[in-house]
Every structure is written in structure tokens, then in C-alpha cells.
Coordinates of C-alpha atoms and ligand atoms in Angstrom, one line a residue:
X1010 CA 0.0 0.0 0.0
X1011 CA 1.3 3.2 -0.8
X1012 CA 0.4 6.4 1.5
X1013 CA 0.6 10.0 0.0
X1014 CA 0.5 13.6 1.7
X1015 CA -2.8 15.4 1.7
X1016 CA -0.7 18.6 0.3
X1017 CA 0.6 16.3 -2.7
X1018 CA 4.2 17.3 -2.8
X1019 CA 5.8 15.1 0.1
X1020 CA 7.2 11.7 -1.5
X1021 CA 5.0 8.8 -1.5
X1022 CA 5.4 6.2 1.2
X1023 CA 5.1 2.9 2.4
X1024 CA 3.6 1.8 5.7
X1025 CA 7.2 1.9 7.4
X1026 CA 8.6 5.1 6.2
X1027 CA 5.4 6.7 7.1
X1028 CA 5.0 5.1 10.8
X1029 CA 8.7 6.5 11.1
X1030 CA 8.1 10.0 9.3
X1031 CA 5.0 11.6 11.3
X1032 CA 4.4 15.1 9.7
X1033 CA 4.6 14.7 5.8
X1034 CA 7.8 16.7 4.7
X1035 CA 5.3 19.5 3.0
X1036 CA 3.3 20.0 6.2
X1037 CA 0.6 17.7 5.1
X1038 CA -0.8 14.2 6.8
X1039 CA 0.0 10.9 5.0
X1040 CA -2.7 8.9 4.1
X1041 CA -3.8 5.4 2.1
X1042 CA -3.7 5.8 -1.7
X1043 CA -6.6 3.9 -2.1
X1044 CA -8.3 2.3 1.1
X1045 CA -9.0 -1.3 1.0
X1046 CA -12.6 -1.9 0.9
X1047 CA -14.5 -5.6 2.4
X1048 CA -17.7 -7.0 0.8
X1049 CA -20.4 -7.8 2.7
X1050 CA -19.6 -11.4 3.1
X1051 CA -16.5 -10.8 3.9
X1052 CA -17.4 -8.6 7.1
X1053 CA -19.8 -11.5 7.9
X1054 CA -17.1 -14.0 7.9
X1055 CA -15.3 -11.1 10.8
X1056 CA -18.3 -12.1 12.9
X1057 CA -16.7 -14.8 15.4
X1058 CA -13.5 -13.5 15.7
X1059 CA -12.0 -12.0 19.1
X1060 CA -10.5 -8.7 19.0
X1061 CA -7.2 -9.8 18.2
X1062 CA -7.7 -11.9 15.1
X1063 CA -10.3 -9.0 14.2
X1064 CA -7.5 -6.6 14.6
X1065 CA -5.0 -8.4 11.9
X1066 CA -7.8 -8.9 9.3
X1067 CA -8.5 -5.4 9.3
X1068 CA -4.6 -4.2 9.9
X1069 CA -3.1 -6.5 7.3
X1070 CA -4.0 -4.5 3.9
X1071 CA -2.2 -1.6 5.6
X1072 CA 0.9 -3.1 6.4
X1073 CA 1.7 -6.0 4.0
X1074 CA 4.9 -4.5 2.8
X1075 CA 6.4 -4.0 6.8
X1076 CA 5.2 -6.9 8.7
X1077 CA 5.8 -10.9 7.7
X1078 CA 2.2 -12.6 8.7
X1079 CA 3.9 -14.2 11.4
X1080 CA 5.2 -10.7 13.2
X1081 CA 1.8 -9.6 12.5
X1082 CA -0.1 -12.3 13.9
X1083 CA 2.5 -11.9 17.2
X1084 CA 2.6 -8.7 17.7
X1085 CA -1.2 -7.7 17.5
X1086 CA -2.1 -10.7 19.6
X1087 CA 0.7 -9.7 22.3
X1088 CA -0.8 -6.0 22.1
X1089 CA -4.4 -7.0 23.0
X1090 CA -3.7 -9.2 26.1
X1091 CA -2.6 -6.5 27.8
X1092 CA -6.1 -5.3 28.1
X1093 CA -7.6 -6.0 31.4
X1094 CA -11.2 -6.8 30.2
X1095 CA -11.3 -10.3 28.2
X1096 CA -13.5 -8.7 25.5
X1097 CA -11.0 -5.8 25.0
X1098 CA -13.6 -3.5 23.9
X1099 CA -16.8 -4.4 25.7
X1100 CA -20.4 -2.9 25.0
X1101 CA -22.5 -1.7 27.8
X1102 CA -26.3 -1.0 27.1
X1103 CA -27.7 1.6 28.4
X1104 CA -31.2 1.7 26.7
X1105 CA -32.5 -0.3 24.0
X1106 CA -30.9 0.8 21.0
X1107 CA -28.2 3.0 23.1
X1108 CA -24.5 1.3 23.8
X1109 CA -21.4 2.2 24.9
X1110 CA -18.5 0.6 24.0
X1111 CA -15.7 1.1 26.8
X1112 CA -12.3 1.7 25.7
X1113 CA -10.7 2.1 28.4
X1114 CA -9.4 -1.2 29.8
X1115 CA -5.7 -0.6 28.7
X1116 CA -2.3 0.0 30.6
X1117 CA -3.8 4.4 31.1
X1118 CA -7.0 3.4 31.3
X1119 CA -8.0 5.1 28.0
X1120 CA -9.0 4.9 24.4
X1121 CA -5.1 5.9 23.1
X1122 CA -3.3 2.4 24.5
X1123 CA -5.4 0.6 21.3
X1124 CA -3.3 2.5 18.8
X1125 CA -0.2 3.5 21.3
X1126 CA 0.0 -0.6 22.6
X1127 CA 0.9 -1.3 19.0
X1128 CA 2.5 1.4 17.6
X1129 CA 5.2 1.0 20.5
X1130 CA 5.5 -2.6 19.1
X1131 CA 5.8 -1.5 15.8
X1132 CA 8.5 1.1 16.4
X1133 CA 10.4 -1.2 18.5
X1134 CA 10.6 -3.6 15.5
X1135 CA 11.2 -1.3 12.7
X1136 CA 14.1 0.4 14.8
X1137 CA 15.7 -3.0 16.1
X1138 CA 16.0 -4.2 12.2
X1139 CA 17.1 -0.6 10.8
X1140 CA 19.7 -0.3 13.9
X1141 CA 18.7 3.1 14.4
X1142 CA 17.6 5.6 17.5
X1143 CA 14.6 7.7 16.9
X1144 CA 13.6 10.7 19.5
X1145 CA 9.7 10.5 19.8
X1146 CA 7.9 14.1 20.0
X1147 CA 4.4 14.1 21.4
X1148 CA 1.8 16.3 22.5
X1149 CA -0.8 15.6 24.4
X1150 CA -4.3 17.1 26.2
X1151 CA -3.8 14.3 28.7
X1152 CA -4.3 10.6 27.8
X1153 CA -1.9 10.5 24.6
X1154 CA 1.0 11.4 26.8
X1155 CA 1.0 8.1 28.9
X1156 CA -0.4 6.1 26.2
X1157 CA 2.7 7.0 24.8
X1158 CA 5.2 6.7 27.5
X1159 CA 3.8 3.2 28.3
X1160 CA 3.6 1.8 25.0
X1161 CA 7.3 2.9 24.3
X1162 CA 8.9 2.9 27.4
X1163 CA 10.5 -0.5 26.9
X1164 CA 11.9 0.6 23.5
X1165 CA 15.4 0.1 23.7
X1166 CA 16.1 2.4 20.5
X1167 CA 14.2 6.0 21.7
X1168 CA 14.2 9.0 23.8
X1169 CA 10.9 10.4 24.2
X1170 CA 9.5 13.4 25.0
X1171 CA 6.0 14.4 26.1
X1172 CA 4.7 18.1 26.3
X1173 CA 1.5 18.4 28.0
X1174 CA -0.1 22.3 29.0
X1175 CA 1.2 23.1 32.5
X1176 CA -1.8 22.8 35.0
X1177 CA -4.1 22.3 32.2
X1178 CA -4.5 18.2 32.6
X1179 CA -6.4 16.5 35.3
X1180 CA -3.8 15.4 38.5
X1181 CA -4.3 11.2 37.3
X1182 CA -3.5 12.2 33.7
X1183 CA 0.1 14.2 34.8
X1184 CA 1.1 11.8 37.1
X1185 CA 0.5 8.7 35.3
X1186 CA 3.1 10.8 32.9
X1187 CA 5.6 12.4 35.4
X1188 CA 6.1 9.2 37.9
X1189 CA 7.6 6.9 34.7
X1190 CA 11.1 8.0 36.0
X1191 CA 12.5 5.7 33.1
X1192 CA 15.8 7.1 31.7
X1193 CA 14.5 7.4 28.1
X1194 CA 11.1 9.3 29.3
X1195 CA 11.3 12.7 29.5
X1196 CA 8.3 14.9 30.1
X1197 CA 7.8 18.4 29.7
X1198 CA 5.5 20.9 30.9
X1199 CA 4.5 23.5 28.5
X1200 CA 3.6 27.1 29.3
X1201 CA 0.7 27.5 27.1
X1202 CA -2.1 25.4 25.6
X1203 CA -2.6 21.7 24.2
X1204 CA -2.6 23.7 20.8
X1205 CA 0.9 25.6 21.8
X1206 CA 2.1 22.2 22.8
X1207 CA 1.0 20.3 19.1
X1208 CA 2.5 23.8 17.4
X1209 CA 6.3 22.7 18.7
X1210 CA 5.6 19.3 17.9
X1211 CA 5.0 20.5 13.7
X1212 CA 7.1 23.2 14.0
X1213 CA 10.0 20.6 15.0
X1214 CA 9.2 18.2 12.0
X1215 CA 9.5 21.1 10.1
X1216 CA 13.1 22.3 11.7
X1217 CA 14.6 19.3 12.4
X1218 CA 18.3 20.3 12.7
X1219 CA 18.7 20.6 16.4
X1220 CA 18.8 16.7 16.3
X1221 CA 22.5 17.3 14.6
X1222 CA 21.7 14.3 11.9
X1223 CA 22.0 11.8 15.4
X1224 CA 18.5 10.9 15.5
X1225 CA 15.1 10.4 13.4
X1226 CA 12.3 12.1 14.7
X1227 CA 9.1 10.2 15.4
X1228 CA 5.9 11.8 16.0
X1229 CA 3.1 9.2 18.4
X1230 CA 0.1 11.7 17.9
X1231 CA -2.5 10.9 15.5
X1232 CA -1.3 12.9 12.8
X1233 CA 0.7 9.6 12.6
X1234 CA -1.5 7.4 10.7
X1235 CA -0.3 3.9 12.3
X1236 CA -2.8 5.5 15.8
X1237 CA -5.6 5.7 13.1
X1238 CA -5.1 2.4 11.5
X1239 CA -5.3 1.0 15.0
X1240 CA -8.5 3.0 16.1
X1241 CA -10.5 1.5 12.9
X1242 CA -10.4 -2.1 14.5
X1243 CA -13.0 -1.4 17.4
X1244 CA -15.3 0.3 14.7
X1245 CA -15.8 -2.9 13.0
X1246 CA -15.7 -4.6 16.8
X1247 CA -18.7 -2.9 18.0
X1248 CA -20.7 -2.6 14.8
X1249 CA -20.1 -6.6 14.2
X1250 CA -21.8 -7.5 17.8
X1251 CA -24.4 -5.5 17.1
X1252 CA -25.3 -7.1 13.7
X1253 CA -23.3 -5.6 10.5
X1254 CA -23.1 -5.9 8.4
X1255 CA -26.4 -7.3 8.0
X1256 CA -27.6 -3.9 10.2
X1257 CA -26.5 0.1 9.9
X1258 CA -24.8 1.2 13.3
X1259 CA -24.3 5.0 14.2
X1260 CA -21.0 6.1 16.4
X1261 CA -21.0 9.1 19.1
X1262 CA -17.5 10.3 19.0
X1263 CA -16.4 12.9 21.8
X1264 CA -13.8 14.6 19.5
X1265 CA -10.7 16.6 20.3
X1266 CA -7.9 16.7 17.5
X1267 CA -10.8 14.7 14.9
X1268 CA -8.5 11.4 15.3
X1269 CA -10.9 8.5 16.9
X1270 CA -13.6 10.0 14.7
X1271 CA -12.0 10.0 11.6
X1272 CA -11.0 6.3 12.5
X1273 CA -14.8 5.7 12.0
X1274 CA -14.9 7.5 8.8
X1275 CA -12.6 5.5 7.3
X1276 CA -14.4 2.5 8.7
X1277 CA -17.0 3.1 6.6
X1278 CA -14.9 4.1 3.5
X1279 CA -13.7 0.3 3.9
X1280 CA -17.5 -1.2 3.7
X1281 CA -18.7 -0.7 7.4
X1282 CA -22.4 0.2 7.6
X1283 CA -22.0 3.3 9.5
X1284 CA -25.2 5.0 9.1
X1285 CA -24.0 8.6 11.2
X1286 CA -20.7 9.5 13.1
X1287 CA -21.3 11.8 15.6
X1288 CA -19.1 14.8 16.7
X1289 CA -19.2 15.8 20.4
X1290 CA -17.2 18.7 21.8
X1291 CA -17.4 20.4 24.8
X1292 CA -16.9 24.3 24.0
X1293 CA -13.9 24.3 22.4
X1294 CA -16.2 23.7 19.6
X1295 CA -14.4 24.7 16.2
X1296 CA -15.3 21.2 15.1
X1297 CA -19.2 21.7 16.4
X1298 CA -19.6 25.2 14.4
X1299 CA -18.0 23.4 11.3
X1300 CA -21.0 21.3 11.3
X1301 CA -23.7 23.2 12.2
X1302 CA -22.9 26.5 10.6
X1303 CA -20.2 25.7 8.1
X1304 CA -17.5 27.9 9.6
X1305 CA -14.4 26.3 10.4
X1306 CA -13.0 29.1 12.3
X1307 CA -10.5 29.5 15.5
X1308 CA -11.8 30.8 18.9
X1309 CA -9.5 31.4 22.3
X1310 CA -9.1 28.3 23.6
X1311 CA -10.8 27.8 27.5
X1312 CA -10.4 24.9 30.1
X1313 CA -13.2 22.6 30.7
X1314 CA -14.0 19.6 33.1
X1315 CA -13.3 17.6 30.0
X1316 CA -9.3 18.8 29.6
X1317 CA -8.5 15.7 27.0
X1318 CA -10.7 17.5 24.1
X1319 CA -9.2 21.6 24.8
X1320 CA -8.2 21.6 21.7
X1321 CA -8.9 24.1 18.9
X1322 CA -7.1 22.9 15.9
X1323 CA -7.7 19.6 14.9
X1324 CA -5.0 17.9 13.6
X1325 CA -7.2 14.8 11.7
X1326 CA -9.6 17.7 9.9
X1327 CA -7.2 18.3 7.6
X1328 CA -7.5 14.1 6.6
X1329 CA -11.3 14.9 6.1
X1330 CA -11.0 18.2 4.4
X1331 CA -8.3 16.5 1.8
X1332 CA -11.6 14.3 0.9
X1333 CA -14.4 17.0 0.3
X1334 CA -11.0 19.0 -1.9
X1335 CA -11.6 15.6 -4.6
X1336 CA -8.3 14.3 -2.6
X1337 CA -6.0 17.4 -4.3
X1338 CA -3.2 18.3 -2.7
X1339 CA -3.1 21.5 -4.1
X1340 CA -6.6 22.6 -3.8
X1341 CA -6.2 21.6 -0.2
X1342 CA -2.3 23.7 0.4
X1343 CA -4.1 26.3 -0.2
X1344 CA -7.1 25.9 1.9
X1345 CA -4.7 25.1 4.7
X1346 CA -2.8 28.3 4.1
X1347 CA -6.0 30.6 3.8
X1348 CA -6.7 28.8 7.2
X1349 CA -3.2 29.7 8.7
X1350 CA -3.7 32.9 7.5
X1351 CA -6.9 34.0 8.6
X1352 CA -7.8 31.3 10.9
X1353 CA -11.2 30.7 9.5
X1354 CA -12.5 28.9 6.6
X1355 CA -15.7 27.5 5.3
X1356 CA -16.3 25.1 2.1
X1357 CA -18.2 25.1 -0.7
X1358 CA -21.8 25.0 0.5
X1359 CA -23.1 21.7 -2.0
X1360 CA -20.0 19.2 -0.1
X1361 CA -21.2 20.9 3.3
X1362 CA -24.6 19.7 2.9
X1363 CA -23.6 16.2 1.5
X1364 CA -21.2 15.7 4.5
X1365 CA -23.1 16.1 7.4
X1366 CA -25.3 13.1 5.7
X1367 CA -22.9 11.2 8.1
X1368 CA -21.5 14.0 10.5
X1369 CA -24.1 15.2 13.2
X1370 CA -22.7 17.7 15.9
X1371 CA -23.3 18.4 19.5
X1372 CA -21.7 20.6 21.9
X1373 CA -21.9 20.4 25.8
X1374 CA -21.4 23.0 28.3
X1375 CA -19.6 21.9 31.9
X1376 CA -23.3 22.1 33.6
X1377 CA -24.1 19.4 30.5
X1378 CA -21.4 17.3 31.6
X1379 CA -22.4 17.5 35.4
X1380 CA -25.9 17.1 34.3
X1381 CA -25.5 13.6 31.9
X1382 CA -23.1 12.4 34.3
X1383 CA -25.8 12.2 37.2
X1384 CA -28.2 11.5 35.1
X1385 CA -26.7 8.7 33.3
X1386 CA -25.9 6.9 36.9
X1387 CA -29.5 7.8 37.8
X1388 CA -30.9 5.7 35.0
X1389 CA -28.1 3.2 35.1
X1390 CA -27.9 1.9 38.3
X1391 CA -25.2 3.7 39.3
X1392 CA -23.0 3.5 36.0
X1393 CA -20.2 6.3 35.8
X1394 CA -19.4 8.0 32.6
X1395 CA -16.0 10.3 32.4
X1396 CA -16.6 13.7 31.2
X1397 CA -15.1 13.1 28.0
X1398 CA -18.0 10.0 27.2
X1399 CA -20.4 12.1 28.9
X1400 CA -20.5 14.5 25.5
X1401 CA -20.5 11.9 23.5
X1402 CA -23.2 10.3 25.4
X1403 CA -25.7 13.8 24.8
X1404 CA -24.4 14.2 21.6
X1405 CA -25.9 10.7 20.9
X1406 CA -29.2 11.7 22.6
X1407 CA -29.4 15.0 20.3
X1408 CA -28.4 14.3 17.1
X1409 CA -28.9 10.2 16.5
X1410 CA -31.5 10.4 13.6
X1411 CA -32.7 6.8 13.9
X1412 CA -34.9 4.7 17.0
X1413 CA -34.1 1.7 14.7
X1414 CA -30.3 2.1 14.1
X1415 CA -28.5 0.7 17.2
X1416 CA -26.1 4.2 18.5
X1417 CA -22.7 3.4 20.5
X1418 CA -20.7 5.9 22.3
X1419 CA -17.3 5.8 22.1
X1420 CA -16.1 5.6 26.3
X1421 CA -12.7 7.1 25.6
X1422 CA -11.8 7.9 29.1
X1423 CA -12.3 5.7 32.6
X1424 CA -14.0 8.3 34.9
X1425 CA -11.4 7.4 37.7
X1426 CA -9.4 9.8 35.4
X1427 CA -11.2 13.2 35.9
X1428 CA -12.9 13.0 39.8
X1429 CA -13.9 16.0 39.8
X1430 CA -16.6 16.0 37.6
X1431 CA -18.1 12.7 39.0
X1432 CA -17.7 14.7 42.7
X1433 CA -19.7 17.6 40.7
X1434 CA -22.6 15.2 39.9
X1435 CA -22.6 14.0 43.4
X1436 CA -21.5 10.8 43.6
X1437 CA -19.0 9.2 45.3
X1438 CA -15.3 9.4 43.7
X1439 CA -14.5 6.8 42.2
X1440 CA -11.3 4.7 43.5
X1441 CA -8.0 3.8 41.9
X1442 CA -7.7 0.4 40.3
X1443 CA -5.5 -1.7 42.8
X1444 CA -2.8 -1.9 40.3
X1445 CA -2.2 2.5 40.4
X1446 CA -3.5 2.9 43.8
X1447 CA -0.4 4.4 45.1
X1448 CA 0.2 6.8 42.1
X1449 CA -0.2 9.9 44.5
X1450 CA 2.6 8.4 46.3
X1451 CA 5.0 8.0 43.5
X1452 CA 7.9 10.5 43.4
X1453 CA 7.1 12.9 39.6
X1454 CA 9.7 14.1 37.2
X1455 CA 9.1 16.9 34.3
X1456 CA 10.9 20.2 33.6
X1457 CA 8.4 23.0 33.1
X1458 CA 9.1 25.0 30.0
X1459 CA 8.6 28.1 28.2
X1460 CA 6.2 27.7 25.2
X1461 CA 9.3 28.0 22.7
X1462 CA 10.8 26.1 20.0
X1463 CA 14.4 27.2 20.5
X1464 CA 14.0 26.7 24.3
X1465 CA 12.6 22.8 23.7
X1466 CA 14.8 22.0 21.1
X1467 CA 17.7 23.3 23.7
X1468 CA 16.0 21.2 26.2
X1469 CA 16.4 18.0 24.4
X1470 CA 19.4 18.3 22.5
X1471 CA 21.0 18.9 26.7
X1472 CA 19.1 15.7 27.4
X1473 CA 20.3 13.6 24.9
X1474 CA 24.2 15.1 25.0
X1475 CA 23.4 15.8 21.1
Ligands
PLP1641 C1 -10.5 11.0 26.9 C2 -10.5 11.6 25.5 N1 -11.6 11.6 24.8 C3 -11.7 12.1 23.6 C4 -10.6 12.6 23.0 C5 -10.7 13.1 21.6 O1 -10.2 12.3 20.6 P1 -9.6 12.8 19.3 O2 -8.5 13.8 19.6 O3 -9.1 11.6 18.6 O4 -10.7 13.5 18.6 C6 -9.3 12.6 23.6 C7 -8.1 13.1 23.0 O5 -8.0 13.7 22.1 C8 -9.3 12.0 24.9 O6 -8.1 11.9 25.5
LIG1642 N1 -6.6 14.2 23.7 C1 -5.3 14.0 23.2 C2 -4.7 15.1 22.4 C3 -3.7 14.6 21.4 O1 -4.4 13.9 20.4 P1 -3.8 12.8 19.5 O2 -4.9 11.8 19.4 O3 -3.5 13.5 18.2 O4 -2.6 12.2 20.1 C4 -4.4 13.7 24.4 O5 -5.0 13.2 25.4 O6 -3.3 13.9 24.5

């Protein structure tokens, strides 16, 4: 399979080069070629399997040319029994047609070890066969960061760095980051915003000499496509147990940098019967007025009770607006400049209209998230949703369009993650798993930084002794 950038002048890649390459060299995001696409029988025949052997029948097309079938078969089943839930991906119901499919059973307790888990595999393989070391580069709202540090802390071959806003992630999130006091992990706090933080991380791609030629630089965030690849798999999970492909299913997506969504779109592009994916923001909700009012336009970014999604640009729109540009790389370098440049755009009214025939939009408010919180535990004996689900969860209730078409919410959070919103709704805070409970008593290690990309680049290259 070959991948090409969404701003057509980077090279064309293969799977490898493109897990190792992040950022395309023009700016743009790699992407398939062309997208593999399953009949309907085919899907049917995806019915009985676990989510392992689901996960290498739908990984397989996209990485033929890196992986034998036997390193395939390995490594994906080795990445999925980490999960502490035998399903994996389980589906709670919470009324007839309404589901939830919890994601967060991993090592961080979130919906970023599915991708993370394997991409750290895959790096750890490419690296060990090349014989070379890569620095890693992330950004992160909160759950990406340890995703990240977990699935490649036992990488012999990397360095990597995590920037996360300072004070801007909930106390769980940072210090399931800063107490990995690994040699190789090396976490920053940022001055600034999530945004300020995913800024360095392209503006190094893009400026990549303060690694002196020692290292590649690798980015984990999902502007990599290996994280979306992964995120497809449960798509196909949940929508297969509810009956596809013999039955049209309908995804509720609370959506930050358009990444686990857009996994979902390309679910569908591959023969899924997705009927509607669902965009829930909180109100940070550039993607929310996108949909409703056709104005993809930047706002002042503001903290919420759901810290994950403060994010105004979204990395993964780009991958979507590449699409509804007839997949030109031109057409879209210049939408993407008109974007940087006046930090609003809208598109031509007829694709608009033809688009949200999948894409529904919701946004909630904190009081929302307090408010679905309580009243999801209310009606469901108790059962807890993070703040993050919780949108997702109302934007399900607004915008589904169908009683008959089974709806599942995307859980991307465990609600032990983000207390205080649970304590908001007034119920009792949730507890620690055994396995982190003393995680307020590790010791933490980051170096706070200035939101500055001579200052980080100084910062690592003193680290690594470049
Ligand atoms: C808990 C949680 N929910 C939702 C999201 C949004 O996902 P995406 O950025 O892929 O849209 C994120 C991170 O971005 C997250 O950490
Ligand atoms: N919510 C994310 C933000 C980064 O998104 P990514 O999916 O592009 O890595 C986080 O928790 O860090």
C-alpha cells in the first residue's frame, strides 16, 4: 500500500517510512492511496473472531509491505492481552438501541493504549532491524501522553518526549506521565495550551536540525497514521456484535484533535455500515460550528472539566477536508494556508450539505457534563461516565436520527481519570484500580518550559548530550 501527503508534494510512502516519518515533509498528513474496501460477506465472515484476530484482518492490507504474517499475527495478539477486560472493547447497554463501547481497559486506562499498545510494538521492531535511534515528539491534552510513555517505554532504540499544558490536565493524567522515571522518558510541561504544545511538535518536523543528523524524529500523535489504523479495529468490533453488516450502526464520537472519529470514517470508506458519526465537543467547539454552521473558524481556547478534548485545531480535519477537496493536494495547500492565515474557513456550500449526511454535531457545556453524568448513573444503576463519554453520550441523545439504528458511544476515558466531575454530579469518587493505587505516592519528574521552540529544542538536545 502506498500512503501519499494530503498537500501532494511530500514523496509517496510505504507503511514503514510513514509510521517512522509523522508530519509529511510538506506540512501535510499521509494517508492510504486507495483504502482497502470488504464485501459484505467478507465482514460477515469477521463475525466470530476476538479482537485480536479481528484486529489483523482489518490491519493486514495496511501493512503487507512491513510486517511478515507471522510478526503480524505476534505482535497484535501480544498487544491486545494487555487489556484487562477479556473482550477488549466491551459494549454496555444503556437503553435499547443505546450502547457504549468502553475503551478504556488498557495499561492508562484510555482509548489511546489501542493505537499506542501497538504502535510502540511496531517502532520497537522497525528500529531494532534498521539499527537506528529515533527521539519521539508528542503532544498531548492528557491521555496521549501516557499512552505514549507506556507503550514505548520499553523501547530500547528511543528518547521520548512528552509536552503536556502546565496545570491544564487533570492530576491522574500528569502523574501517570511524570512518575515513569525511566531514563529514556522525559516529560515536559508547556507554558501555554494543548494547541501551543501540538504547534512545537510540527514546527519541529518542520526544523529538524537541532537533532544534529544523530536521530530520526518520530511523532506518536495521530497525525501519525499507524494511531488511526489501530483505532478503525474497534469500529468494526462494536458494529459486528451488534449485527453488521447485515444492520447500519451509528458512532457518538467525543472529538478533540478529529482522530478516533475519523477512524470511524474510514471504517465506513472500507465497507462498514455506518449510518451517522457523531461529533461531540465540549466548548472548544471549532469542530461543532464546522457542522452546524459551516465555519471552520479558531476561537480562544478555554479549560473545561473535560481537559482531553481543549483543543482548537484539529490535527485529523485536515485528513477529512483532503476528501471534500476531490483528494487534491493542491486545492487543499491552499485551503490550509487561507486557514493559517486568517484562521477561518468554510467550504463550498453543496460538499457541506452532502457531508453532514454522516456527520451530526453536538456541543456540551460543563453544567451538560455534570448534568449527563448524574443522570446517566441515575438511570443506570449507578454506572459512571468520564466527562469526556459524557459529550459523547448527549451528543448521541441530540443528534442520533434513527430509533431503529442501534447508536454506541465511544467511552474514551475511565472516569477514575477526571474525579472532579463525578464529585460535581454527586456521587462518590471513584477509587484507583488496585494496580495504580499508590500513584499519589510516587515521586514525579518533568521540567516546566517556556512555550518556545528554540527553548525545547535546547532542552532535548541537553538531554540527549546531542
Ligand atoms: C479521553 C479523550 N476523549 C476524547 C478525545 C478526543 O479524541 P480525538 O482527539 O481523537 O478526537 C481525547 C483526546 O484527544 C481524549 O483523551
Ligand atoms: N486528547 C489527546 C490530544 C492529542 O491527540 P492525538 O490523538 O492526536 O494524540 C491527548 O489526550 O493527548
Amino acid at each position: 500500500m502506498k500512503y501519499i501527503s494530503t498537500r501532494g508534494q511530500a514523496p509517496v510512502l510505504g507503511f514503514e517510512e510513514v509510521m517512522l516519518t509523522g508530519l509529511a515533509s510538506d506540512g501535510g498528513l499521509y494517508i492510504p492511496e486507495s483504502l482497502p474496501h470488504f464485501t459484505k460477506d467478507e465482514i460477515a465472515r469477521f463475525a466470530s473472531l476476538e479482537y485480536a484476530e479481528l484486529a489483523i484482518e482489518i490491519i493486514r492490507p495496511f501493512v503487507a509491505d512491513f510486517l511478515s504474517e507471522e510478526k503480524l499475527q505476534e505482535v497484535v495478539k501480544e498487544t491486545y492481552s494487555v487489556f484487562r477486560h477479556k473482550a477488549v472493547a466491551p459494549l454496555v447497554q444503556l437503553d435499547t438501541n443505546e450502547w457504549v463501547m468502553e475503551l478504556f481497559h488498557g495499561p492508562t486506562l484510555a482509548f489511546k493504549d489501542f493505537a499506542l499498545q501497538l504502535l510502540g510494538r511496531f517502532l520497537d521492531e522497525s528500529l531494532d532491524h534498521r539499527g537506528e535511534k529515533a527521539v519521539i515528539l508528542g503532544a498531548t491534552s492528557g491521555d496521549t501522553g501516557s499512552a505514549a510513555i507506556e507503550g514505548c517505554r520499553a523501547c530500547e532504540h528511543v528518547d521520548i518526549f512528552i509536552m503536556h499544558p502546565h496545570n491544564r490536565v487533570s492530576d491522574v493524567q500528569r502523574r501517570q506521565m511524570t512518575t515513569v522515571l525511566a531514563d529514556n522518558v522525559h516529560n515536559i510541561a508547556i507554558e501555554g495550551t494543548f494547541d501551543d504544545c501540538q504547534a512545537l511538535v510540527k514546527a519541529s518536523f518542520a526544523d529538524q536540525a537541532f537533532l544534529k543528523g544523530h536521530r530520526r524524529l518520530i511523532a506518536v500523535n495521530s497525525i501519525n497514521w499507524a494511531r488511526i489504523m489501530a483505532q478503525v479495529v474497534y469500529y468494526f468490533y462494536a458494529a459486528l456484535s451488534l449485527g453488521a453488516p447485515h444492520r447500519e450502526v451509528s458512532f457518538s464520537v467525543p472529538t478533540g484533535n478529529f482522530g478516533d472519529i475519523f477512524a470511524g470514517y474510514i471504517a465506513k470508506r472500507m465497507g462498514l455500515p455506518v449510518k451517522q458519526l457523531i461529533v461531540g465537543t465540549n466548548r472548544n467547539d471549532i469542530l461543532h460550528r464546522f457542522f452546524a454552521d459551516n465555519s471552520y473558524s479558531k476561537e480562544q481556547l478555554e479549560p473545561t472539566l473535560s481537559p482531553s478534548m481543549d483543543i482548537m485545531v484539529s490535527s485529523n480535519f485536515e485528513r477529512l477536508l483532503f476528501d471534500l477537496h476531490d483528494r487534491d493536494g493542491e486545492k487543499l495547500q491552499a485551503v490550509m494556508a487561507a486557514f493559517d492565515e486568517s484562521g477561518s474557513i468554510s467550504i463550498d456550500p453543496a460538499r457541506w450539505e452532502a457531508v453532514k449526511e454522516l456527520f451530526g454535531s453536538d456541543r456540551s457545556s460543563d453544567e451538560e457534563v455534570v448534568a449527563t453524568i448524574q443522570h446517566v448513573a441515575n438511570e443506570s444503576d449507578g454506572y459512571l461516565l468520564d466527562p469526556h463519554t459524557a459529550i459523547g453520550v448527549k451528543a448521541a441523545r441530540v443528534c442520533h436520527s434513527s430509533n431503529e439504528v442501534p447508536v454506541v458511544t465511544l467511552a474514551t476515558a475511565h472516569p477514575v481519570k477526571f474525579p472532579e466531575s463525578i464529585v460535581r454530579a454527586g456521587l462518590d469518587e471513584p477509587k484507583l484500580p488496585e494496580w495504580l493505587s499508590d500513584l499519589n505516592e510516587r515521586p514525579e519528574r518533568y521540567q516546566v518550559l517556556e512555550d518556545n521552540k528554540a527553548t525545547l529544542h535546547g532542552y532535548i538536545q541537553e538531554t540527549l548530550k546531542l
